[in-house]
Short mmCIF file of C-alpha atoms and ligand atoms in Angstrom, two decimals:
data_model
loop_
_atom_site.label_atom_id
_atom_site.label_comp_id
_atom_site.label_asym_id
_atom_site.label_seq_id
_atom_site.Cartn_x
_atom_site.Cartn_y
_atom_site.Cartn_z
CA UNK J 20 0.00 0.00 0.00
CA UNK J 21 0.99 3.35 -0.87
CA UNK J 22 0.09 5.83 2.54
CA UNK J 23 -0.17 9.83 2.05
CA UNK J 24 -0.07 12.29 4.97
CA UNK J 25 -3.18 14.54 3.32
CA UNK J 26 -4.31 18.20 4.53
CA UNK J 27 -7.19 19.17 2.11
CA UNK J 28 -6.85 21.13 -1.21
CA UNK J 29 -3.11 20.34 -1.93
CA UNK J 30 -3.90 16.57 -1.23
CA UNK J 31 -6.92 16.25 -2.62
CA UNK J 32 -5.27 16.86 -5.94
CA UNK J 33 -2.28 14.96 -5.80
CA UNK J 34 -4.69 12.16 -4.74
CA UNK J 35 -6.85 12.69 -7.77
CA UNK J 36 -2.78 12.06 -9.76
CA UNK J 37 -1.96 9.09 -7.61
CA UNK J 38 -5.60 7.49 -8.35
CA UNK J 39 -4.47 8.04 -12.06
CA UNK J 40 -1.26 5.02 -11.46
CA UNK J 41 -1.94 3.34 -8.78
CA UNK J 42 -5.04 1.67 -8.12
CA UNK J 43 -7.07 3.02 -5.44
CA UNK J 44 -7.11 -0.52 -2.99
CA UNK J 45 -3.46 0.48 -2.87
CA UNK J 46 -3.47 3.73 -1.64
CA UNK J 47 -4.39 5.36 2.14
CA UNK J 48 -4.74 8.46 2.60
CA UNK J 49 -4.08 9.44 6.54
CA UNK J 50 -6.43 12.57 6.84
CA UNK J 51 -6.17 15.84 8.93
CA UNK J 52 -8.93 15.69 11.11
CA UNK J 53 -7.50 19.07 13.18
CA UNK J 54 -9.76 21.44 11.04
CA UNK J 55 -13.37 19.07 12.49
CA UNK J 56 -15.32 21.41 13.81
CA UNK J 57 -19.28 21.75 14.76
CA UNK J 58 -21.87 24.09 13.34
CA UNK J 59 -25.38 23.80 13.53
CA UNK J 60 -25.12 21.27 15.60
CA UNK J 61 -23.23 19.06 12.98
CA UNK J 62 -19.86 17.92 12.89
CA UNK J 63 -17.82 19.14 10.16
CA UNK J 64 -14.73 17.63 8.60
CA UNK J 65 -13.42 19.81 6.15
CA UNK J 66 -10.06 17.95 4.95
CA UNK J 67 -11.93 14.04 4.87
CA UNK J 68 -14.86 16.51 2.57
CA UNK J 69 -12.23 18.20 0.54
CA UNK J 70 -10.82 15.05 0.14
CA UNK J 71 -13.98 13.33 -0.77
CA UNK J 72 -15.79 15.51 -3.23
CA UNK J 73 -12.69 16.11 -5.39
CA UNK J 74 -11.97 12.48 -5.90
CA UNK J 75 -15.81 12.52 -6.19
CA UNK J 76 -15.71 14.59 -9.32
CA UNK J 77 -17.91 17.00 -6.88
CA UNK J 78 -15.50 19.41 -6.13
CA UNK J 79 -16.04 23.27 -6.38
CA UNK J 80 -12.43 22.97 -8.26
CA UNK J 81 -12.51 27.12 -8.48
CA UNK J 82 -13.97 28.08 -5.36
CA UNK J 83 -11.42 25.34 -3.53
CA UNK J 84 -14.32 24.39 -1.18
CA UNK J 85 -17.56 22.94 -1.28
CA UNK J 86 -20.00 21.34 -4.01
CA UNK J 87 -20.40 22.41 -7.97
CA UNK J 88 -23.66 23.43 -8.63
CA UNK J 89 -24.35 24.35 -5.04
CA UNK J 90 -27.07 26.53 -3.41
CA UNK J 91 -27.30 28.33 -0.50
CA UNK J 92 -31.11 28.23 0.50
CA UNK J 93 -30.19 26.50 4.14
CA UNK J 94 -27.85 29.45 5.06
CA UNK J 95 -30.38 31.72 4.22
CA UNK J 96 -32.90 30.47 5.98
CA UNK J 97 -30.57 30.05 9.33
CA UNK J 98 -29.52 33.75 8.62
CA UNK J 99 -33.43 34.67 8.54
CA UNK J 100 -33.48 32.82 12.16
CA UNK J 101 -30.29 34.42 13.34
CA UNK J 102 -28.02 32.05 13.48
CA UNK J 103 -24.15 32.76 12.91
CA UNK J 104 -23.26 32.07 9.00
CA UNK J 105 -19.81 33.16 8.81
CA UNK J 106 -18.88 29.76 8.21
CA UNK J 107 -20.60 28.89 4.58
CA UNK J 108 -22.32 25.49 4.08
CA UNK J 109 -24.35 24.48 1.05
CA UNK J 110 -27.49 22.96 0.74
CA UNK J 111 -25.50 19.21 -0.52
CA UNK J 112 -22.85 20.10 1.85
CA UNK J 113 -25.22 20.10 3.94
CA UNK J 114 -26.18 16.77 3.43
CA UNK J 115 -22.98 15.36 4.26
CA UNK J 116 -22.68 16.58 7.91
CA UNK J 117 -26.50 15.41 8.50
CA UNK J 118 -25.66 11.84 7.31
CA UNK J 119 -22.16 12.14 9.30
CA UNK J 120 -23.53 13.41 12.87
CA UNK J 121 -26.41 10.74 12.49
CA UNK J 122 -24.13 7.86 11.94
CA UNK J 123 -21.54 9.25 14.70
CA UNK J 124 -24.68 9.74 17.04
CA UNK J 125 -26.13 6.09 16.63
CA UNK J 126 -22.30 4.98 17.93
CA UNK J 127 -19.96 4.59 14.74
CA UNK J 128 -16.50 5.61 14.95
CA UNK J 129 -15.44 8.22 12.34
CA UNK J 130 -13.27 6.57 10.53
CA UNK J 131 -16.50 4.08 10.17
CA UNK J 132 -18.34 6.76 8.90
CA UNK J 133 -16.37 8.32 6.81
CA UNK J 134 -15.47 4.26 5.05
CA UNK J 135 -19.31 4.39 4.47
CA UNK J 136 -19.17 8.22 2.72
CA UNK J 137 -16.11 6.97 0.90
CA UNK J 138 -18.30 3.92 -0.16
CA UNK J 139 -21.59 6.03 -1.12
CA UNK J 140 -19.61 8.27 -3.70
CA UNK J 141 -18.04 4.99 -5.28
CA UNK J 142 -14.40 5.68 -4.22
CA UNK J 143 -11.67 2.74 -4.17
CA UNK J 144 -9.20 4.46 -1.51
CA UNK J 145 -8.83 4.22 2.11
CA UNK J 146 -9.26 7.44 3.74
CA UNK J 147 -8.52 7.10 7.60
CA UNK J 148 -9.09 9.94 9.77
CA UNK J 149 -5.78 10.55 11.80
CA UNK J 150 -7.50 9.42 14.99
CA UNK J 151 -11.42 9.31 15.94
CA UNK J 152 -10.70 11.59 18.93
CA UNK J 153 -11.35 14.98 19.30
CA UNK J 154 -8.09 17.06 18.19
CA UNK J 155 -8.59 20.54 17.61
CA UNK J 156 -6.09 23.08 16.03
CA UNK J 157 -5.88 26.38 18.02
CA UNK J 158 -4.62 29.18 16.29
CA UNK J 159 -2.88 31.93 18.98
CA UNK J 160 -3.08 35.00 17.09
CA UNK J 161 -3.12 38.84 17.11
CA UNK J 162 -6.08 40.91 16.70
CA UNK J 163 -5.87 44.82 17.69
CA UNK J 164 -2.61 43.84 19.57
CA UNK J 165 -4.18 41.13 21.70
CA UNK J 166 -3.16 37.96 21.75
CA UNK J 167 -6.42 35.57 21.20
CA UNK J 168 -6.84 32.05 20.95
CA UNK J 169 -9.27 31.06 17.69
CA UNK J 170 -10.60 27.30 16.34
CA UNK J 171 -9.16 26.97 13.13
CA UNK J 172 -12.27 28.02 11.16
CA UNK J 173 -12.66 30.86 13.32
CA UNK J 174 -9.14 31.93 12.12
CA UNK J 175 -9.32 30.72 8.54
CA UNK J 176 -13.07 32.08 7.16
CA UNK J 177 -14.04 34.25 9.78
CA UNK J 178 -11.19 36.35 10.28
CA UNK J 179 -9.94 35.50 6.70
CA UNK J 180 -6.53 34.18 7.70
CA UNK J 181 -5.54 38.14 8.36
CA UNK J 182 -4.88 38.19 12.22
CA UNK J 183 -1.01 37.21 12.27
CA UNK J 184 -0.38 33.41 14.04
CA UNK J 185 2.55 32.75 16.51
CA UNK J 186 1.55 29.61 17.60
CA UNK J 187 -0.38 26.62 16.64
CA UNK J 188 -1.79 24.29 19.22
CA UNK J 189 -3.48 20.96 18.74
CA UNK J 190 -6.13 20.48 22.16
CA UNK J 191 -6.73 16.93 22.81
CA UNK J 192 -3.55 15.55 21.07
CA UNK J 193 -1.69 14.34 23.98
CA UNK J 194 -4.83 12.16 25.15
CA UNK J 195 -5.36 11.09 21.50
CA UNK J 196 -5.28 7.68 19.27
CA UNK J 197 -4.34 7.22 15.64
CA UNK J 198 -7.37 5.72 14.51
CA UNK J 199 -7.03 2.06 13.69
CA UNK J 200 -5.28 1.22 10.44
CA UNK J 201 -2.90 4.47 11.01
CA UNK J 202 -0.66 3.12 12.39
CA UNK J 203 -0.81 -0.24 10.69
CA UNK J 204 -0.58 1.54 7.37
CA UNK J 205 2.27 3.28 8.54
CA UNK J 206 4.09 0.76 9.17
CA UNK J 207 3.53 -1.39 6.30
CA UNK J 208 3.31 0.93 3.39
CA UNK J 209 5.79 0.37 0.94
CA UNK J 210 6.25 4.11 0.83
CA UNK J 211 4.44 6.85 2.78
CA UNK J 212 4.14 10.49 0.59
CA UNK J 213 3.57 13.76 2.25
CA UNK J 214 0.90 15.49 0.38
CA UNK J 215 2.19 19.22 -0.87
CA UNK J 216 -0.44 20.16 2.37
CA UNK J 217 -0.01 23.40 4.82
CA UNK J 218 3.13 21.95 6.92
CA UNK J 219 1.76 23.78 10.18
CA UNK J 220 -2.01 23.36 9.88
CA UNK J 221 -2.38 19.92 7.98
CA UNK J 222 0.19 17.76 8.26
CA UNK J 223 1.71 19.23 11.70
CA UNK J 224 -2.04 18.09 13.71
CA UNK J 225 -1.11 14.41 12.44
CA UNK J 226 2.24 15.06 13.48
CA UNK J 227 0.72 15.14 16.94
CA UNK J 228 -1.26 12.35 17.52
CA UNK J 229 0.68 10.30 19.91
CA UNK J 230 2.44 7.46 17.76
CA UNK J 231 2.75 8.82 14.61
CA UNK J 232 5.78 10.28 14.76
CA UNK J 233 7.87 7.90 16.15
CA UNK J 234 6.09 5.69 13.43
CA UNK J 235 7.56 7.54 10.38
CA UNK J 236 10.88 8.13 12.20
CA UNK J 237 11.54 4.26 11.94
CA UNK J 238 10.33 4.59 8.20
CA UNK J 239 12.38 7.57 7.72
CA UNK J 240 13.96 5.89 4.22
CA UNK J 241 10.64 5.19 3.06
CA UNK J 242 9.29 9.05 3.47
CA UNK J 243 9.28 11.23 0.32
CA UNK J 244 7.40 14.94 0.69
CA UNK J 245 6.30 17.47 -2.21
CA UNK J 246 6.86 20.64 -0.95
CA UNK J 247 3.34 22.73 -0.95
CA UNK J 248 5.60 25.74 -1.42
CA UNK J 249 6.99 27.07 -4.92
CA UNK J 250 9.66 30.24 -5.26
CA UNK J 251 8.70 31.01 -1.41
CA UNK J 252 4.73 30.76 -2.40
CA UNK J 253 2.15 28.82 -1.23
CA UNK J 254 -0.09 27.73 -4.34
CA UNK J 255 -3.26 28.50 -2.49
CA UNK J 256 -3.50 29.53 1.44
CA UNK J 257 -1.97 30.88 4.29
CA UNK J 258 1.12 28.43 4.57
CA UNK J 259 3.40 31.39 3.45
CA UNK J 260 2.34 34.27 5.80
CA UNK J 261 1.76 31.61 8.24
CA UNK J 262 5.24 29.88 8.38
CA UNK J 263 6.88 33.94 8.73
CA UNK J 264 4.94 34.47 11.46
CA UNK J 265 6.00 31.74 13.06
CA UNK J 266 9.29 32.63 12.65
CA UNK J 267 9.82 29.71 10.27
CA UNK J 268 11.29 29.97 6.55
CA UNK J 269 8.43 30.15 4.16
CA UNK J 270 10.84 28.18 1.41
CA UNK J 271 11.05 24.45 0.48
CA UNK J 272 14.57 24.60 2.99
CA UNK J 273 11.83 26.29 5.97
CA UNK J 274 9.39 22.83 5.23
CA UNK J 275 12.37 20.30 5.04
CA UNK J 276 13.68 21.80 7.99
CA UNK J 277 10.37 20.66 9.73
CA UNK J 278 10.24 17.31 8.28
CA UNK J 279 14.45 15.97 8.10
CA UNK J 280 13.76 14.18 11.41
CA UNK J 281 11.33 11.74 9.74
CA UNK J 282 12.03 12.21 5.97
CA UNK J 283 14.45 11.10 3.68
CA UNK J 284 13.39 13.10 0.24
CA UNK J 285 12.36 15.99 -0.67
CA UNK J 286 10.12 16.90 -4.24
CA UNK J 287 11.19 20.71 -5.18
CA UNK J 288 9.74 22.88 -7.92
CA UNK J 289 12.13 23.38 -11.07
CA UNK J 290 11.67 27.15 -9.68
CA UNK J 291 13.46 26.17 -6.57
CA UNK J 292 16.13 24.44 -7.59
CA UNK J 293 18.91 26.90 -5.90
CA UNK J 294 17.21 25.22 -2.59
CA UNK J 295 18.63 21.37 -3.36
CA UNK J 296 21.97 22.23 -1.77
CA UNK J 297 20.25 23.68 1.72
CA UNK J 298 18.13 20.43 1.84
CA UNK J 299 20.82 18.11 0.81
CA UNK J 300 22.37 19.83 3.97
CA UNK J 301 20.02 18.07 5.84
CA UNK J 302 20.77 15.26 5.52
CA UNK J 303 17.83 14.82 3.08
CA UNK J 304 17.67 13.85 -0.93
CA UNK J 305 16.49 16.94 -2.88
CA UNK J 306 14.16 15.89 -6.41
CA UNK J 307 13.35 18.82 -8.55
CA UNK J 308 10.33 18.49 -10.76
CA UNK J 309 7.63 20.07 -12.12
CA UNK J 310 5.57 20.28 -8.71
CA UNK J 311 2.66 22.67 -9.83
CA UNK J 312 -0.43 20.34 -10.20
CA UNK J 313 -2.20 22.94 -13.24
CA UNK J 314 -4.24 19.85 -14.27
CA UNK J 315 -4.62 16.17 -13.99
CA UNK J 316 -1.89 15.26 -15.88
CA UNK J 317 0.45 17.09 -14.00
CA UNK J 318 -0.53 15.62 -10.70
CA UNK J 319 -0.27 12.19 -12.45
CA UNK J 320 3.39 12.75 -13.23
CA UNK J 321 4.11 14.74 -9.86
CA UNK J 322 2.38 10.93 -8.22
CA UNK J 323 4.91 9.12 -10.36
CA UNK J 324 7.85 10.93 -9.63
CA UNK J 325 7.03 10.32 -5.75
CA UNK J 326 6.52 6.84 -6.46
CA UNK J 327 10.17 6.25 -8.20
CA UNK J 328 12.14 7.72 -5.55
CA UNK J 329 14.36 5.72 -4.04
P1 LIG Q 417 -6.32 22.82 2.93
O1 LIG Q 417 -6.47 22.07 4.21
O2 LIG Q 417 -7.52 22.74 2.04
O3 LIG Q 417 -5.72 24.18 3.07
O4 LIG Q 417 -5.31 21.96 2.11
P2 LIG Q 417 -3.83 21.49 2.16
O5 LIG Q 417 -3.10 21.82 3.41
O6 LIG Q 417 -3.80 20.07 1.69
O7 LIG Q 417 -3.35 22.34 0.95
C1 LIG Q 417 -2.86 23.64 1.02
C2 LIG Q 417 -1.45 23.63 0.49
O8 LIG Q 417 -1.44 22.96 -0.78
C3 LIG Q 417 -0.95 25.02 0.24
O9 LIG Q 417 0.20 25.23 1.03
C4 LIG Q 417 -0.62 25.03 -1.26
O10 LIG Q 417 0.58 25.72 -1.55
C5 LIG Q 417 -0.48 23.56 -1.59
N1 LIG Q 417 -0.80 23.28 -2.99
C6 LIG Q 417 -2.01 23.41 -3.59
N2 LIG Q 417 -1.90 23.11 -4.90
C7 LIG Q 417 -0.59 22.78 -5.12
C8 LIG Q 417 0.15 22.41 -6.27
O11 LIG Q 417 -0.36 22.31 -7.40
N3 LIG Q 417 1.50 22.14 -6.10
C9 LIG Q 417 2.11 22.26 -4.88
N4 LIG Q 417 3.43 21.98 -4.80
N5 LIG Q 417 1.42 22.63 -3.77
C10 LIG Q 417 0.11 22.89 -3.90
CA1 LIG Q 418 -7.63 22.03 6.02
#
């Protein structure tokens, strides 16, 4: 089995490239789950749905969230009733979280839950939430020089990524559980990818469930990662301004430097080759490719290329 640490966006489409040469039984996909929130009264899982609808075919590809073809009648009416709707949800969207909160009511697990979503839209991949636990991602940020504390949502739609982060927290980690078959995967795979995902928001909350870690470590060989960064950029997102704030390096050397301990190679745009020396410096194999998934082509080669490492 081929096993991929995935965020949302950035994995969702080098998914949709790895579906292209591999067959789907052979691929997991180990899933952010950091992002879950509730609204409405309904739990949310914005990474697993990202995840889901593009592989679907159901993506909003240009909006990079949600449902084509979706309507908003459900918001409007919770609006009408006063109800918060910073955080948008379509009417099919919508029908998601209903079937999800039902299932996760009536005693499944969510990575039984999400198998049967996974199974309703027809899709031949494992997709196993990082753990079943609550884990939530707190962003510490500043707004009108206070320091506050936001969920990840509140941070990302509400306050539109602006407020500037200086720490990430995930609440619940230490008492968490990879999920079952995370670890298993893990240590099986034949090779475990790193989705080009946000390092600090997607792939750092799997990071943190208790296990993990030391998991990869012991695989370090068998660990290749696509940098979600090209020429200091992220493609879509907040990693960028993010990883400054932080006081990290937004560059493919600033991801690397998070990831040597556990990873052996590194995938580099063509537009960042001057960075292969820095990361060969760690101790790590640099690869530079085309890394910018423009279509599904592209992310089909990009897939390959992380396959053939060594
Ligand atoms: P989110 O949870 O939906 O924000 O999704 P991810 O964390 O999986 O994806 C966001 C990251 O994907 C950003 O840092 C982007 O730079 C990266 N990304 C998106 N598309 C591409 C691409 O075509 N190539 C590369 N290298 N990175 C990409
Ligand atoms: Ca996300």
């Amino acid at each position: 089995v081929i096993a991929v640490l995935a965020g949302g966006v950035g994995a969702a489409r080098f998914l949709a490239g790895l579906l292209a040469v591999v067959p789907g039984r052979d691929v997991a996909a180990i899933v952010n789950t950091g992002d879950d929130d509730n609204f409405h009264g309904l739990t949310v899982c914005p990474d697993i749905d990202s995840i889901t609808y593009t592989l679907a075919g159901v993506a909003n590809t240009a909006q990079g969230w949600g449902l084509q073809d979706e309507t908003y009648q459900t918001l409007a009416m919770l609006r009408q009733l006063g109800a918060p709707t910073w955080f948008q949800l379509g009417d099919r969207d919508f029908g998601t979280h209903i079937v999800r909160s039902e299932l996760l009511r009536s005693g499944l697990s969510l990575s039984d839950v999400t198998a049967h979503i996974t199974q309703q839209w027809g899709l031949s991949l494992t997709l196993l939430p990082m753990t079943n636990d609550r884990v939530a991602t707190r962003i510490h940020a500043t707004v009108d020089g206070h320091t506050v504390d936001l969920a990840m949502q509140e941070w990302f739609v509400r306050e539109r990524c602006a407020p500037p982060v200086h720490n990430v927290t995930f609440e619940g980690a230490h008492s968490a559980q990879p999920a079952p078959g995370v670890l298993e995967t893990l240590e099986r795979a034949e090779r475990i990818i790193v989705a080009p995902s946000n390092p600090c928001i997607s792939i750092g909350p799997i990071l943190a469930v208790p296990g993990i870690s030391d998991c990869l470590r012991s695989r370090r060989d068998d660990v290749v990662a696509i940098s979600p960064l090209i020429s200091g950029r992220a493609v879509k997102g907040p990693a960028e301004h993010m990883m400054r704030t932080l006081g990290l390096t937004p560059s493919c050397v600033g991801v690397a430097e998070l990831y040597q301990s556990w990873c052996s190679t590194m995938i580099i745009d063509e537009r960042d080759s001057h960075e292969a020396d820095a990361i060969c410096a760690l101790n790590m194999q640099a690869h530079i490719t085309n890394t910018l998934m423009s279509d599904l082509d592209a992310a089909a080669t990009l897939a390959k290329v992380a396959l053939s490492q060594p």
